Amino acid sequence: MSFEERVNALMVCADHHLEQMDLLEDPERSEPLSPWDRRQLTSHRGSLRRVLERAAEFGIKIGIVEE
């Protein structure tokens, strides 16, 4: 896998987990998170952390910037 392909794959993974976390952490949400939603949020955070660690193994530094 080329460097560019690795970066693209890692970015797709990171984007997916960030999008899912945003949906779960939506400030407009009227009801509190269910136990299932809390587990999903924890899982997405852990997966994002692993994506960032994997990127670092390849010498790729990915930062998260709030827009």
CSV table of C-alpha atoms in Angstrom, one decimal:
chain,number,residue,atom,x,y,z
A,1,MET,CA,0.0,0.0,0.0
A,2,SER,CA,1.4,3.4,-0.9
A,3,PHE,CA,1.9,6.2,1.6
A,4,GLU,CA,-1.0,8.1,-0.1
A,5,GLU,CA,-3.3,5.1,0.1
A,6,ARG,CA,-2.4,4.6,3.8
A,7,VAL,CA,-3.1,8.3,4.6
A,8,ASN,CA,-6.5,8.1,2.7
A,9,ALA,CA,-7.5,4.9,4.5
A,10,LEU,CA,-6.6,6.3,7.9
A,11,MET,CA,-8.5,9.6,7.1
A,12,VAL,CA,-11.6,7.7,6.1
A,13,CYS,CA,-11.5,5.7,9.3
A,14,ALA,CA,-10.9,8.8,11.4
A,15,ASP,CA,-13.7,10.7,9.6
A,16,HIS,CA,-16.2,7.8,10.2
A,17,HIS,CA,-15.5,7.7,13.9
A,18,LEU,CA,-15.6,11.5,14.3
A,19,GLU,CA,-19.0,11.7,12.5
A,20,GLN,CA,-20.5,9.0,14.6
A,21,MET,CA,-19.2,10.7,17.8
A,22,ASP,CA,-20.7,14.0,16.6
A,23,LEU,CA,-24.1,12.3,16.1
A,24,LEU,CA,-24.0,10.8,19.6
A,25,GLU,CA,-22.8,14.0,21.2
A,26,ASP,CA,-25.2,16.3,19.4
A,27,PRO,CA,-26.0,19.3,21.7
A,28,GLU,CA,-29.5,19.5,20.2
A,29,ARG,CA,-30.3,16.0,21.4
A,30,SER,CA,-33.3,16.1,23.7
A,31,GLU,CA,-32.8,12.8,25.6
A,32,PRO,CA,-29.8,11.6,27.5
A,33,LEU,CA,-27.6,8.9,26.0
A,34,SER,CA,-28.8,5.4,26.6
A,35,PRO,CA,-26.4,2.8,27.9
A,36,TRP,CA,-26.1,1.5,24.4
A,37,ASP,CA,-25.2,5.0,23.0
A,38,ARG,CA,-22.7,5.5,25.8
A,39,ARG,CA,-21.0,2.2,24.8
A,40,GLN,CA,-21.0,3.2,21.2
A,41,LEU,CA,-19.4,6.5,22.0
A,42,THR,CA,-16.7,4.8,24.1
A,43,SER,CA,-16.1,2.4,21.2
A,44,HIS,CA,-15.8,5.2,18.6
A,45,ARG,CA,-13.4,7.1,20.9
A,46,GLY,CA,-11.2,4.0,21.3
A,47,SER,CA,-11.3,3.3,17.6
A,48,LEU,CA,-10.3,6.8,16.8
A,49,ARG,CA,-7.4,6.6,19.3
A,50,ARG,CA,-6.2,3.4,17.6
A,51,VAL,CA,-6.4,5.1,14.1
A,52,LEU,CA,-4.2,7.9,15.4
A,53,GLU,CA,-1.8,5.4,17.0
A,54,ARG,CA,-1.6,3.4,13.7
A,55,ALA,CA,-1.0,6.6,11.8
A,56,ALA,CA,1.9,7.4,14.2
A,57,GLU,CA,3.4,4.0,13.5
A,58,PHE,CA,3.7,5.1,9.8
A,59,GLY,CA,5.1,8.5,10.8
A,60,ILE,CA,1.8,10.2,9.9
A,61,LYS,CA,0.7,12.9,12.3
A,62,ILE,CA,-3.1,13.5,12.2
A,63,GLY,CA,-4.5,16.3,14.2
A,64,ILE,CA,-8.1,17.1,14.9
A,65,VAL,CA,-9.2,20.6,14.4
A,66,GLU,CA,-12.6,22.0,15.4
A,67,GLU,CA,-14.2,24.0,12.7
